[in-house]
Amino acid sequence: MTSARPTAPTRVLAVSPHLDDAVLSYGARLHQLARSGAEVVVLTVFAGVPGPPYSATAHVYHDTWGVSGNPVPMRIDEDAKALRELGLTPRHADFLDAIYRTLPNGRWLVDDPSRSVSSQALEVEEPDLMASVAQHIREFSTRFRPAAVYTCAAIGRHVDHWRTRDATVKALLGTDIPLRFWEDLPYRGKTTRMPPLPAGTSFTGHLVEPVDPQDRDAKFRALLHYESQLALLGHESEPLPERLERYARERSETAYNEATWGLATTGGATR
Ligand SMILES: [Zn+2]
Protein backbone atom coordinates (compact mmCIF):
# COMPACT_ATOMS: atom_id res chain seq x y z
CA MET A 1 0.00 0.00 0.00
CA THR A 2 1.42 3.39 -0.94
CA SER A 3 0.57 6.87 0.19
CA ALA A 4 0.29 8.00 -3.43
CA ARG A 5 -3.18 6.49 -3.84
CA PRO A 6 -6.10 8.89 -4.04
CA THR A 7 -8.31 8.91 -0.97
CA ALA A 8 -10.92 6.19 -1.28
CA PRO A 9 -14.55 7.20 -1.24
CA THR A 10 -16.52 6.02 1.75
CA ARG A 11 -19.05 3.95 -0.16
CA VAL A 12 -18.67 2.46 -3.61
CA LEU A 13 -21.30 0.64 -5.65
CA ALA A 14 -20.36 -1.77 -8.44
CA VAL A 15 -23.28 -2.80 -10.65
CA SER A 16 -22.47 -6.16 -12.20
CA PRO A 17 -24.52 -7.80 -14.96
CA HIS A 18 -23.80 -11.42 -13.97
CA LEU A 19 -22.41 -13.35 -11.02
CA ASP A 20 -18.72 -12.90 -11.90
CA ASP A 21 -18.41 -9.78 -14.08
CA ALA A 22 -17.40 -7.25 -11.43
CA VAL A 23 -14.61 -9.51 -10.20
CA LEU A 24 -13.45 -10.47 -13.70
CA SER A 25 -13.34 -6.91 -14.94
CA TYR A 26 -12.66 -4.73 -11.92
CA GLY A 27 -11.99 -7.00 -8.98
CA ALA A 28 -8.43 -5.84 -8.29
CA ARG A 29 -9.39 -2.19 -8.15
CA LEU A 30 -12.46 -2.94 -5.99
CA HIS A 31 -10.20 -4.88 -3.62
CA GLN A 32 -7.85 -1.90 -3.52
CA LEU A 33 -10.74 0.41 -2.65
CA ALA A 34 -12.01 -1.96 0.05
CA ARG A 35 -8.66 -2.30 1.77
CA SER A 36 -8.30 1.49 1.60
CA GLY A 37 -11.37 1.70 3.81
CA ALA A 38 -14.28 1.97 1.38
CA GLU A 39 -17.46 0.00 1.90
CA VAL A 40 -17.88 -1.67 -1.48
CA VAL A 41 -21.14 -3.33 -2.50
CA VAL A 42 -21.42 -5.41 -5.65
CA LEU A 43 -25.02 -5.40 -6.87
CA THR A 44 -25.51 -8.19 -9.40
CA VAL A 45 -28.50 -7.47 -11.60
CA PHE A 46 -29.20 -10.79 -13.36
CA ALA A 47 -29.01 -13.07 -10.34
CA GLY A 48 -32.67 -14.15 -10.27
CA VAL A 49 -33.36 -17.80 -9.57
CA PRO A 50 -35.33 -19.34 -12.48
CA GLY A 51 -37.62 -22.31 -12.30
CA PRO A 52 -38.10 -25.07 -14.86
CA PRO A 53 -38.84 -25.56 -17.66
CA TYR A 54 -35.63 -24.23 -19.17
CA SER A 55 -35.01 -23.19 -22.76
CA ALA A 56 -32.88 -25.33 -25.06
CA THR A 57 -30.22 -22.62 -24.82
CA ALA A 58 -30.28 -22.76 -21.02
CA HIS A 59 -29.78 -26.53 -21.16
CA VAL A 60 -26.69 -26.02 -23.36
CA TYR A 61 -25.27 -23.55 -20.82
CA HIS A 62 -26.07 -25.85 -17.90
CA ASP A 63 -24.17 -28.65 -19.64
CA THR A 64 -21.18 -26.35 -20.20
CA TRP A 65 -21.26 -25.33 -16.55
CA GLY A 66 -21.39 -29.00 -15.55
CA VAL A 67 -24.59 -28.68 -13.54
CA SER A 68 -27.94 -30.39 -13.54
CA GLY A 69 -31.06 -28.75 -12.21
CA ASN A 70 -31.06 -25.11 -11.18
CA PRO A 71 -27.52 -23.69 -11.20
CA VAL A 72 -28.23 -20.17 -9.94
CA PRO A 73 -28.15 -20.89 -6.16
CA MET A 74 -24.73 -22.48 -6.67
CA ARG A 75 -23.55 -19.47 -8.68
CA ILE A 76 -24.78 -17.11 -5.95
CA ASP A 77 -22.74 -19.13 -3.47
CA GLU A 78 -19.66 -18.91 -5.71
CA ASP A 79 -20.11 -15.17 -5.94
CA ALA A 80 -20.45 -14.76 -2.18
CA LYS A 81 -17.16 -16.64 -1.68
CA ALA A 82 -15.36 -14.61 -4.36
CA LEU A 83 -16.56 -11.29 -2.97
CA ARG A 84 -15.66 -12.33 0.56
CA GLU A 85 -12.13 -13.02 -0.68
CA LEU A 86 -11.98 -9.39 -1.84
CA GLY A 87 -13.65 -7.79 1.15
CA LEU A 88 -16.73 -6.81 -0.90
CA THR A 89 -20.40 -7.13 0.04
CA PRO A 90 -22.78 -8.98 -2.30
CA ARG A 91 -26.28 -7.84 -3.17
CA HIS A 92 -28.22 -9.94 -5.64
CA ALA A 93 -31.16 -8.56 -7.59
CA ASP A 94 -33.68 -11.07 -8.89
CA PHE A 95 -33.83 -10.25 -12.60
CA LEU A 96 -33.46 -13.33 -14.80
CA ASP A 97 -30.44 -13.91 -17.02
CA ALA A 98 -31.19 -13.62 -20.76
CA ILE A 99 -31.12 -17.40 -21.17
CA TYR A 100 -34.10 -17.67 -18.78
CA ARG A 101 -36.18 -14.68 -19.91
CA THR A 102 -39.42 -14.81 -21.84
CA LEU A 103 -41.10 -12.24 -24.04
CA PRO A 104 -44.61 -10.84 -23.44
CA ASN A 105 -45.92 -13.37 -25.98
CA GLY A 106 -44.58 -16.21 -23.83
CA ARG A 107 -41.75 -17.23 -26.15
CA TRP A 108 -38.17 -17.51 -24.92
CA LEU A 109 -36.06 -14.40 -25.48
CA VAL A 110 -33.33 -16.78 -26.66
CA ASP A 111 -34.41 -20.12 -28.07
CA ASP A 112 -31.89 -21.17 -30.71
CA PRO A 113 -28.81 -22.86 -29.22
CA SER A 114 -27.04 -22.63 -32.59
CA ARG A 115 -26.96 -18.82 -32.41
CA SER A 116 -25.31 -16.57 -29.84
CA VAL A 117 -27.44 -15.26 -27.00
CA SER A 118 -26.90 -11.65 -27.94
CA SER A 119 -27.49 -12.03 -31.67
CA GLN A 120 -30.99 -13.25 -30.81
CA ALA A 121 -31.74 -11.09 -27.80
CA LEU A 122 -30.63 -7.83 -29.40
CA GLU A 123 -33.30 -8.26 -32.06
CA VAL A 124 -35.89 -7.23 -29.48
CA GLU A 125 -36.12 -4.44 -26.97
CA GLU A 126 -37.12 -5.03 -23.37
CA PRO A 127 -38.46 -1.66 -22.20
CA ASP A 128 -40.27 -3.01 -19.12
CA LEU A 129 -37.18 -4.85 -17.98
CA MET A 130 -35.01 -1.78 -18.54
CA ALA A 131 -37.36 0.41 -16.53
CA SER A 132 -37.47 -2.11 -13.67
CA VAL A 133 -33.70 -2.55 -13.55
CA ALA A 134 -33.15 1.22 -13.60
CA GLN A 135 -35.67 1.68 -10.81
CA HIS A 136 -33.98 -1.03 -8.74
CA ILE A 137 -30.56 0.60 -9.13
CA ARG A 138 -31.98 4.04 -8.39
CA GLU A 139 -33.70 2.84 -5.22
CA PHE A 140 -30.62 0.98 -4.06
CA SER A 141 -28.32 3.93 -4.62
CA THR A 142 -30.76 6.28 -2.88
CA ARG A 143 -30.52 4.07 0.22
CA PHE A 144 -26.79 3.29 -0.01
CA ARG A 145 -25.67 6.79 -1.07
CA PRO A 146 -22.49 5.76 -2.88
CA ALA A 147 -19.76 8.31 -3.51
CA ALA A 148 -18.98 6.54 -6.80
CA VAL A 149 -20.66 3.95 -9.01
CA TYR A 150 -19.00 1.60 -11.47
CA THR A 151 -20.58 -0.65 -14.07
CA CYS A 152 -19.63 -2.36 -17.31
CA ALA A 153 -18.97 -0.68 -20.66
CA ALA A 154 -20.64 -3.64 -22.42
CA ILE A 155 -17.63 -4.54 -24.54
CA GLY A 156 -18.55 -7.73 -26.38
CA ARG A 157 -22.18 -6.63 -26.69
CA HIS A 158 -23.70 -9.25 -24.38
CA VAL A 159 -27.33 -8.25 -24.04
CA ASP A 160 -27.32 -8.41 -20.23
CA HIS A 161 -24.22 -6.21 -20.07
CA TRP A 162 -25.88 -3.70 -22.40
CA ARG A 163 -29.08 -3.67 -20.34
CA THR A 164 -27.12 -3.26 -17.10
CA ARG A 165 -25.01 -0.43 -18.44
CA ASP A 166 -27.89 1.56 -19.90
CA ALA A 167 -30.13 0.98 -16.88
CA THR A 168 -27.35 2.28 -14.62
CA VAL A 169 -26.96 5.38 -16.79
CA LYS A 170 -30.72 5.89 -16.72
CA ALA A 171 -30.81 5.44 -12.94
CA LEU A 172 -28.04 7.93 -12.21
CA LEU A 173 -28.50 10.63 -14.85
CA GLY A 174 -29.47 13.83 -13.14
CA THR A 175 -27.80 12.85 -9.88
CA ASP A 176 -24.39 14.09 -8.78
CA ILE A 177 -23.01 10.56 -8.32
CA PRO A 178 -19.97 9.96 -10.56
CA LEU A 179 -20.37 6.95 -12.83
CA ARG A 180 -17.54 5.09 -14.54
CA PHE A 181 -17.53 2.06 -16.85
CA TRP A 182 -15.05 -0.78 -16.58
CA GLU A 183 -13.75 -2.59 -19.62
CA ASP A 184 -15.45 -5.99 -19.71
CA LEU A 185 -13.00 -8.82 -19.24
CA PRO A 186 -12.14 -11.23 -20.69
CA TYR A 187 -14.14 -9.95 -23.69
CA ARG A 188 -11.91 -6.90 -24.13
CA GLY A 189 -9.03 -9.20 -25.07
CA LYS A 190 -10.87 -10.23 -28.22
CA THR A 191 -12.94 -7.24 -29.24
CA THR A 192 -13.49 -3.56 -28.62
CA ARG A 193 -17.04 -3.57 -29.98
CA MET A 194 -19.59 -1.86 -27.77
CA PRO A 195 -23.20 -0.88 -28.29
CA PRO A 196 -23.79 2.88 -28.40
CA LEU A 197 -24.59 4.59 -25.12
CA PRO A 198 -28.05 6.12 -24.58
CA ALA A 199 -28.74 9.28 -26.59
CA GLY A 200 -27.13 12.36 -25.13
CA THR A 201 -24.28 10.50 -23.41
CA SER A 202 -20.82 9.32 -24.42
CA PHE A 203 -17.67 7.88 -22.94
CA THR A 204 -14.92 10.19 -21.84
CA GLY A 205 -11.64 10.07 -19.97
CA HIS A 206 -10.26 6.55 -20.52
CA LEU A 207 -8.21 5.74 -17.45
CA VAL A 208 -5.77 2.87 -16.99
CA GLU A 209 -5.69 2.18 -13.26
CA PRO A 210 -2.65 0.28 -11.99
CA VAL A 211 -3.01 -1.84 -8.86
CA ASP A 212 -0.58 -3.40 -6.45
CA PRO A 213 0.42 -7.06 -6.75
CA GLN A 214 -1.64 -7.89 -3.67
CA ASP A 215 -4.78 -6.57 -5.39
CA ARG A 216 -4.03 -8.57 -8.53
CA ASP A 217 -3.34 -11.70 -6.50
CA ALA A 218 -6.56 -11.29 -4.49
CA LYS A 219 -8.53 -10.94 -7.73
CA PHE A 220 -7.01 -14.07 -9.20
CA ARG A 221 -7.72 -16.05 -6.02
CA ALA A 222 -11.31 -14.76 -6.03
CA LEU A 223 -11.85 -15.76 -9.66
CA LEU A 224 -11.17 -19.39 -8.88
CA HIS A 225 -14.32 -19.47 -6.72
CA TYR A 226 -16.41 -19.20 -9.90
CA GLU A 227 -15.88 -22.88 -10.57
CA SER A 228 -18.96 -23.34 -12.75
CA GLN A 229 -17.85 -20.55 -15.10
CA LEU A 230 -14.21 -21.46 -15.60
CA ALA A 231 -14.78 -23.85 -18.52
CA LEU A 232 -16.92 -21.32 -20.38
CA LEU A 233 -14.27 -18.66 -19.77
CA GLY A 234 -11.61 -20.83 -21.41
CA HIS A 235 -9.67 -21.40 -18.19
CA GLU A 236 -8.45 -24.82 -19.38
CA SER A 237 -6.92 -23.60 -22.64
CA GLU A 238 -5.17 -20.67 -20.97
CA PRO A 239 -5.63 -20.11 -17.23
CA LEU A 240 -7.62 -16.96 -16.64
CA PRO A 241 -4.99 -15.23 -14.48
CA GLU A 242 -2.38 -15.65 -17.23
CA ARG A 243 -4.75 -14.35 -19.87
CA LEU A 244 -5.77 -11.33 -17.84
CA GLU A 245 -2.12 -10.58 -17.09
CA ARG A 246 -1.39 -10.75 -20.81
CA TYR A 247 -4.19 -8.28 -21.60
CA ALA A 248 -3.00 -5.90 -18.89
CA ARG A 249 0.58 -6.01 -20.16
CA GLU A 250 -0.61 -4.69 -23.51
CA ARG A 251 -1.15 -1.43 -21.61
CA SER A 252 1.58 -1.44 -19.04
CA GLU A 253 4.68 -3.58 -18.65
CA THR A 254 5.10 -2.64 -15.04
CA ALA A 255 1.85 -3.24 -13.20
CA TYR A 256 -1.40 -5.13 -13.39
CA ASN A 257 -4.16 -2.70 -14.27
CA GLU A 258 -7.84 -2.34 -15.02
CA ALA A 259 -9.36 0.42 -17.11
CA THR A 260 -12.46 2.61 -17.03
CA TRP A 261 -14.18 5.41 -18.88
CA GLY A 262 -16.17 8.28 -17.45
CA LEU A 263 -19.53 9.50 -18.72
CA ALA A 264 -20.05 12.72 -20.65
CA THR A 265 -23.46 14.21 -21.22
CA THR A 266 -24.56 16.35 -24.14
CA GLY A 267 -23.28 19.83 -23.76
CA GLY A 268 -19.87 18.65 -22.62
CA ALA A 269 -20.58 18.23 -18.93
CA THR A 270 -18.55 15.33 -17.58
CA ARG A 271 -19.10 13.40 -14.43
ZN1 LIG B 1 -21.45 -11.29 -17.92
mmCIF file with all atom_site columns, N, CA and C in Angstrom, residues 38-82:
data_model
loop_
_atom_site.group_PDB
_atom_site.id
_atom_site.type_symbol
_atom_site.label_atom_id
_atom_site.label_alt_id
_atom_site.label_comp_id
_atom_site.label_asym_id
_atom_site.label_entity_id
_atom_site.label_seq_id
_atom_site.pdbx_PDB_ins_code
_atom_site.Cartn_x
_atom_site.Cartn_y
_atom_site.Cartn_z
_atom_site.occupancy
_atom_site.B_iso_or_equiv
_atom_site.pdbx_formal_charge
_atom_site.auth_seq_id
_atom_site.auth_comp_id
_atom_site.auth_asym_id
_atom_site.auth_atom_id
_atom_site.pdbx_PDB_model_num
ATOM 1   N N  . ALA A 1 38 ? -12.940 1.763   1.952   1.00 0.00 ? 38 ALA A N  1
ATOM 2   C CA . ALA A 1 38 ? -14.278 1.973   1.382   1.00 0.00 ? 38 ALA A CA 1
ATOM 3   C C  . ALA A 1 38 ? -15.185 0.782   1.682   1.00 0.00 ? 38 ALA A C  1
ATOM 4   N N  . GLU A 1 39 ? -16.464 1.069   1.844   1.00 0.00 ? 39 GLU A N  1
ATOM 5   C CA . GLU A 1 39 ? -17.465 0.000   1.898   1.00 0.00 ? 39 GLU A CA 1
ATOM 6   C C  . GLU A 1 39 ? -17.921 -0.236  0.462   1.00 0.00 ? 39 GLU A C  1
ATOM 7   N N  . VAL A 1 40 ? -17.605 -1.399  -0.066  1.00 0.00 ? 40 VAL A N  1
ATOM 8   C CA . VAL A 1 40 ? -17.877 -1.671  -1.481  1.00 0.00 ? 40 VAL A CA 1
ATOM 9   C C  . VAL A 1 40 ? -18.958 -2.741  -1.598  1.00 0.00 ? 40 VAL A C  1
ATOM 10  N N  . VAL A 1 41 ? -20.050 -2.381  -2.248  1.00 0.00 ? 41 VAL A N  1
ATOM 11  C CA . VAL A 1 41 ? -21.140 -3.328  -2.497  1.00 0.00 ? 41 VAL A CA 1
ATOM 12  C C  . VAL A 1 41 ? -21.155 -3.682  -3.985  1.00 0.00 ? 41 VAL A C  1
ATOM 13  N N  . VAL A 1 42 ? -21.255 -4.954  -4.266  1.00 0.00 ? 42 VAL A N  1
ATOM 14  C CA . VAL A 1 42 ? -21.422 -5.406  -5.649  1.00 0.00 ? 42 VAL A CA 1
ATOM 15  C C  . VAL A 1 42 ? -22.869 -5.858  -5.813  1.00 0.00 ? 42 VAL A C  1
ATOM 16  N N  . LEU A 1 43 ? -23.614 -5.094  -6.588  1.00 0.00 ? 43 LEU A N  1
ATOM 17  C CA . LEU A 1 43 ? -25.017 -5.402  -6.866  1.00 0.00 ? 43 LEU A CA 1
ATOM 18  C C  . LEU A 1 43 ? -25.079 -6.134  -8.209  1.00 0.00 ? 43 LEU A C  1
ATOM 19  N N  . THR A 1 44 ? -25.407 -7.408  -8.154  1.00 0.00 ? 44 THR A N  1
ATOM 20  C CA . THR A 1 44 ? -25.507 -8.186  -9.399  1.00 0.00 ? 44 THR A CA 1
ATOM 21  C C  . THR A 1 44 ? -26.949 -8.173  -9.868  1.00 0.00 ? 44 THR A C  1
ATOM 22  N N  . VAL A 1 45 ? -27.143 -7.704  -11.095 1.00 0.00 ? 45 VAL A N  1
ATOM 23  C CA . VAL A 1 45 ? -28.504 -7.474  -11.604 1.00 0.00 ? 45 VAL A CA 1
ATOM 24  C C  . VAL A 1 45 ? -29.197 -8.786  -11.976 1.00 0.00 ? 45 VAL A C  1
ATOM 25  N N  . PHE A 1 46 ? -28.525 -9.608  -12.804 1.00 0.00 ? 46 PHE A N  1
ATOM 26  C CA . PHE A 1 46 ? -29.203 -10.789 -13.357 1.00 0.00 ? 46 PHE A CA 1
ATOM 27  C C  . PHE A 1 46 ? -28.853 -12.028 -12.528 1.00 0.00 ? 46 PHE A C  1
ATOM 28  N N  . ALA A 1 47 ? -29.294 -11.975 -11.265 1.00 0.00 ? 47 ALA A N  1
ATOM 29  C CA . ALA A 1 47 ? -29.014 -13.069 -10.336 1.00 0.00 ? 47 ALA A CA 1
ATOM 30  C C  . ALA A 1 47 ? -30.307 -13.755 -9.898  1.00 0.00 ? 47 ALA A C  1
ATOM 31  N N  . GLY A 1 48 ? -31.385 -13.536 -10.634 1.00 0.00 ? 48 GLY A N  1
ATOM 32  C CA . GLY A 1 48 ? -32.666 -14.153 -10.272 1.00 0.00 ? 48 GLY A CA 1
ATOM 33  C C  . GLY A 1 48 ? -32.616 -15.664 -10.420 1.00 0.00 ? 48 GLY A C  1
ATOM 34  N N  . VAL A 1 49 ? -33.344 -16.329 -9.554  1.00 0.00 ? 49 VAL A N  1
ATOM 35  C CA . VAL A 1 49 ? -33.356 -17.803 -9.568  1.00 0.00 ? 49 VAL A CA 1
ATOM 36  C C  . VAL A 1 49 ? -34.521 -18.265 -10.436 1.00 0.00 ? 49 VAL A C  1
ATOM 37  N N  . PRO A 1 50 ? -34.248 -18.906 -11.578 1.00 0.00 ? 50 PRO A N  1
ATOM 38  C CA . PRO A 1 50 ? -35.325 -19.339 -12.477 1.00 0.00 ? 50 PRO A CA 1
ATOM 39  C C  . PRO A 1 50 ? -35.910 -20.672 -12.011 1.00 0.00 ? 50 PRO A C  1
ATOM 40  N N  . GLY A 1 51 ? -37.055 -20.980 -12.544 1.00 0.00 ? 51 GLY A N  1
ATOM 41  C CA . GLY A 1 51 ? -37.615 -22.308 -12.301 1.00 0.00 ? 51 GLY A CA 1
ATOM 42  C C  . GLY A 1 51 ? -37.798 -23.022 -13.620 1.00 0.00 ? 51 GLY A C  1
ATOM 43  N N  . PRO A 1 52 ? -37.887 -24.350 -13.608 1.00 0.00 ? 52 PRO A N  1
ATOM 44  C CA . PRO A 1 52 ? -38.103 -25.069 -14.864 1.00 0.00 ? 52 PRO A CA 1
ATOM 45  C C  . PRO A 1 52 ? -39.496 -24.759 -15.403 1.00 0.00 ? 52 PRO A C  1
ATOM 46  N N  . PRO A 1 53 ? -39.770 -24.959 -16.693 1.00 0.00 ? 53 PRO A N  1
ATOM 47  C CA . PRO A 1 53 ? -38.840 -25.563 -17.664 1.00 0.00 ? 53 PRO A CA 1
ATOM 48  C C  . PRO A 1 53 ? -37.789 -24.560 -18.133 1.00 0.00 ? 53 PRO A C  1
ATOM 49  N N  . TYR A 1 54 ? -36.689 -25.072 -18.646 1.00 0.00 ? 54 TYR A N  1
ATOM 50  C CA . TYR A 1 54 ? -35.632 -24.225 -19.168 1.00 0.00 ? 54 TYR A CA 1
ATOM 51  C C  . TYR A 1 54 ? -35.615 -24.294 -20.691 1.00 0.00 ? 54 TYR A C  1
ATOM 52  N N  . SER A 1 55 ? -35.124 -23.225 -21.300 1.00 0.00 ? 55 SER A N  1
ATOM 53  C CA . SER A 1 55 ? -35.014 -23.190 -22.759 1.00 0.00 ? 55 SER A CA 1
ATOM 54  C C  . SER A 1 55 ? -33.915 -24.140 -23.211 1.00 0.00 ? 55 SER A C  1
ATOM 55  N N  . ALA A 1 56 ? -33.939 -24.473 -24.512 1.00 0.00 ? 56 ALA A N  1
ATOM 56  C CA . ALA A 1 56 ? -32.879 -25.331 -25.064 1.00 0.00 ? 56 ALA A CA 1
ATOM 57  C C  . ALA A 1 56 ? -31.521 -24.670 -24.867 1.00 0.00 ? 56 ALA A C  1
ATOM 58  N N  . THR A 1 57 ? -31.487 -23.340 -25.014 1.00 0.00 ? 57 THR A N  1
ATOM 59  C CA . THR A 1 57 ? -30.221 -22.618 -24.817 1.00 0.00 ? 57 THR A CA 1
ATOM 60  C C  . THR A 1 57 ? -29.742 -22.756 -23.379 1.00 0.00 ? 57 THR A C  1
ATOM 61  N N  . ALA A 1 58 ? -30.674 -22.620 -22.431 1.00 0.00 ? 58 ALA A N  1
ATOM 62  C CA . ALA A 1 58 ? -30.276 -22.758 -21.021 1.00 0.00 ? 58 ALA A CA 1
ATOM 63  C C  . ALA A 1 58 ? -29.704 -24.137 -20.759 1.00 0.00 ? 58 ALA A C  1
ATOM 64  N N  . HIS A 1 59 ? -30.305 -25.170 -21.363 1.00 0.00 ? 59 HIS A N  1
ATOM 65  C CA . HIS A 1 59 ? -29.775 -26.532 -21.156 1.00 0.00 ? 59 HIS A CA 1
ATOM 66  C C  . HIS A 1 59 ? -28.336 -26.636 -21.673 1.00 0.00 ? 59 HIS A C  1
ATOM 67  N N  . VAL A 1 60 ? -28.055 -25.987 -22.811 1.00 0.00 ? 60 VAL A N  1
ATOM 68  C CA . VAL A 1 60 ? -26.690 -26.021 -23.356 1.00 0.00 ? 60 VAL A CA 1
ATOM 69  C C  . VAL A 1 60 ? -25.723 -25.359 -22.363 1.00 0.00 ? 60 VAL A C  1
ATOM 70  N N  . TYR A 1 61 ? -26.127 -24.230 -21.811 1.00 0.00 ? 61 TYR A N  1
ATOM 71  C CA . TYR A 1 61 ? -25.267 -23.549 -20.822 1.00 0.00 ? 61 TYR A CA 1
ATOM 72  C C  . TYR A 1 61 ? -25.081 -24.409 -19.576 1.00 0.00 ? 61 TYR A C  1
ATOM 73  N N  . HIS A 1 62 ? -26.171 -25.016 -19.116 1.00 0.00 ? 62 HIS A N  1
ATOM 74  C CA . HIS A 1 62 ? -26.069 -25.846 -17.901 1.00 0.00 ? 62 HIS A CA 1
ATOM 75  C C  . HIS A 1 62 ? -25.074 -26.984 -18.130 1.00 0.00 ? 62 HIS A C  1
ATOM 76  N N  . ASP A 1 63 ? -25.116 -27.570 -19.336 1.00 0.00 ? 63 ASP A N  1
ATOM 77  C CA . ASP A 1 63 ? -24.166 -28.650 -19.639 1.00 0.00 ? 63 ASP A CA 1
ATOM 78  C C  . ASP A 1 63 ? -22.738 -28.128 -19.600 1.00 0.00 ? 63 ASP A C  1
ATOM 79  N N  . THR A 1 64 ? -22.527 -26.931 -20.180 1.00 0.00 ? 64 THR A N  1
ATOM 80  C CA . THR A 1 64 ? -21.178 -26.353 -20.199 1.00 0.00 ? 64 THR A CA 1
ATOM 81  C C  . THR A 1 64 ? -20.692 -26.074 -18.783 1.00 0.00 ? 64 THR A C  1
ATOM 82  N N  . TRP A 1 65 ? -21.626 -25.634 -17.938 1.00 0.00 ? 65 TRP A N  1
ATOM 83  C CA . TRP A 1 65 ? -21.256 -25.327 -16.550 1.00 0.00 ? 65 TRP A CA 1
ATOM 84  C C  . TRP A 1 65 ? -21.092 -26.589 -15.715 1.00 0.00 ? 65 TRP A C  1
ATOM 85  N N  . GLY A 1 66 ? -21.519 -27.746 -16.283 1.00 0.00 ? 66 GLY A N  1
ATOM 86  C CA . GLY A 1 66 ? -21.386 -29.001 -15.547 1.00 0.00 ? 66 GLY A CA 1
ATOM 87  C C  . GLY A 1 66 ? -22.381 -29.135 -14.409 1.00 0.00 ? 66 GLY A C  1
ATOM 88  N N  . VAL A 1 67 ? -23.593 -28.593 -14.602 1.00 0.00 ? 67 VAL A N  1
ATOM 89  C CA . VAL A 1 67 ? -24.592 -28.677 -13.540 1.00 0.00 ? 67 VAL A CA 1
ATOM 90  C C  . VAL A 1 67 ? -25.865 -29.316 -14.077 1.00 0.00 ? 67 VAL A C  1
ATOM 91  N N  . SER A 1 68 ? -26.612 -29.930 -13.176 1.00 0.00 ? 68 SER A N  1
ATOM 92  C CA . SER A 1 68 ? -27.942 -30.394 -13.539 1.00 0.00 ? 68 SER A CA 1
ATOM 93  C C  . SER A 1 68 ? -28.906 -29.703 -12.584 1.00 0.00 ? 68 SER A C  1
ATOM 94  N N  . GLY A 1 69 ? -30.120 -29.483 -13.055 1.00 0.00 ? 69 GLY A N  1
ATOM 95  C CA . GLY A 1 69 ? -31.064 -28.746 -12.211 1.00 0.00 ? 69 GLY A CA 1
ATOM 96  C C  . GLY A 1 69 ? -30.777 -27.264 -12.259 1.00 0.00 ? 69 GLY A C  1
ATOM 97  N N  . ASN A 1 70 ? -31.147 -26.568 -11.209 1.00 0.00 ? 70 ASN A N  1
ATOM 98  C CA . ASN A 1 70 ? -31.057 -25.109 -11.184 1.00 0.00 ? 70 ASN A CA 1
ATOM 99  C C  . ASN A 1 70 ? -29.675 -24.660 -10.702 1.00 0.00 ? 70 ASN A C  1
ATOM 100 N N  . PRO A 1 71 ? -28.902 -24.018 -11.583 1.00 0.00 ? 71 PRO A N  1
ATOM 101 C CA . PRO A 1 71 ? -27.524 -23.686 -11.198 1.00 0.00 ? 71 PRO A CA 1
ATOM 102 C C  . PRO A 1 71 ? -27.375 -22.359 -10.464 1.00 0.00 ? 71 PRO A C  1
ATOM 103 N N  . VAL A 1 72 ? -28.431 -21.536 -10.425 1.00 0.00 ? 72 VAL A N  1
ATOM 104 C CA . VAL A 1 72 ? -28.226 -20.169 -9.936  1.00 0.00 ? 72 VAL A CA 1
ATOM 105 C C  . VAL A 1 72 ? -27.889 -20.118 -8.436  1.00 0.00 ? 72 VAL A C  1
ATOM 106 N N  . PRO A 1 73 ? -28.563 -20.923 -7.573  1.00 0.00 ? 73 PRO A N  1
ATOM 107 C CA . PRO A 1 73 ? -28.149 -20.887 -6.163  1.00 0.00 ? 73 PRO A CA 1
ATOM 108 C C  . PRO A 1 73 ? -26.665 -21.208 -5.974  1.00 0.00 ? 73 PRO A C  1
ATOM 109 N N  . MET A 1 74 ? -26.155 -22.148 -6.770  1.00 0.00 ? 74 MET A N  1
ATOM 110 C CA . MET A 1 74 ? -24.731 -22.478 -6.668  1.00 0.00 ? 74 MET A CA 1
ATOM 111 C C  . MET A 1 74 ? -23.874 -21.292 -7.132  1.00 0.00 ? 74 MET A C  1
ATOM 112 N N  . ARG A 1 75 ? -24.321 -20.612 -8.174  1.00 0.00 ? 75 ARG A N  1
ATOM 113 C CA . ARG A 1 75 ? -23.554 -19.467 -8.683  1.00 0.00 ? 75 ARG A CA 1
ATOM 114 C C  . ARG A 1 75 ? -23.583 -18.308 -7.673  1.00 0.00 ? 75 ARG A C  1
ATOM 115 N N  . ILE A 1 76 ? -24.707 -18.139 -6.994  1.00 0.00 ? 76 ILE A N  1
ATOM 116 C CA . ILE A 1 76 ? -24.783 -17.108 -5.946  1.00 0.00 ? 76 ILE A CA 1
ATOM 117 C C  . ILE A 1 76 ? -23.791 -17.427 -4.825  1.00 0.00 ? 76 ILE A C  1
ATOM 118 N N  . ASP A 1 77 ? -23.687 -18.715 -4.512  1.00 0.00 ? 77 ASP A N  1
ATOM 119 C CA . ASP A 1 77 ? -22.739 -19.135 -3.468  1.00 0.00 ? 77 ASP A CA 1
ATOM 120 C C  . ASP A 1 77 ? -21.294 -18.887 -3.917  1.00 0.00 ? 77 ASP A C  1
ATOM 121 N N  . GLU A 1 78 ? -21.005 -19.192 -5.171  1.00 0.00 ? 78 GLU A N  1
ATOM 122 C CA . GLU A 1 78 ? -19.656 -18.915 -5.709  1.00 0.00 ? 78 GLU A CA 1
ATOM 123 C C  . GLU A 1 78 ? -19.334 -17.420 -5.602  1.00 0.00 ? 78 GLU A C  1
ATOM 124 N N  . ASP A 1 79 ? -20.318 -16.619 -5.951  1.00 0.00 ? 79 ASP A N  1
ATOM 125 C CA . ASP A 1 79 ? -20.108 -15.168 -5.940  1.00 0.00 ? 79 ASP A CA 1
ATOM 126 C C  . ASP A 1 79 ? -19.864 -14.659 -4.514  1.00 0.00 ? 79 ASP A C  1
ATOM 127 N N  . ALA A 1 80 ? -20.633 -15.189 -3.577  1.00 0.00 ? 80 ALA A N  1
ATOM 128 C CA . ALA A 1 80 ? -20.450 -14.761 -2.177  1.00 0.00 ? 80 ALA A CA 1
ATOM 129 C C  . ALA A 1 80 ? -19.032 -15.074 -1.712  1.00 0.00 ? 80 ALA A C  1
ATOM 130 N N  . LYS A 1 81 ? -18.530 -16.263 -2.080  1.00 0.00 ? 81 LYS A N  1
ATOM 131 C CA . LYS A 1 81 ? -17.164 -16.643 -1.678  1.00 0.00 ? 81 LYS A CA 1
ATOM 132 C C  . LYS A 1 81 ? -16.127 -15.738 -2.340  1.00 0.00 ? 81 LYS A C  1
ATOM 133 N N  . ALA A 1 82 ? -16.327 -15.442 -3.632  1.00 0.00 ? 82 ALA A N  1
ATOM 134 C CA . ALA A 1 82 ? -15.363 -14.609 -4.363  1.00 0.00 ? 82 ALA A CA 1
ATOM 135 C C  . ALA A 1 82 ? -15.332 -13.197 -3.780  1.00 0.00 ? 82 ALA A C  1
#
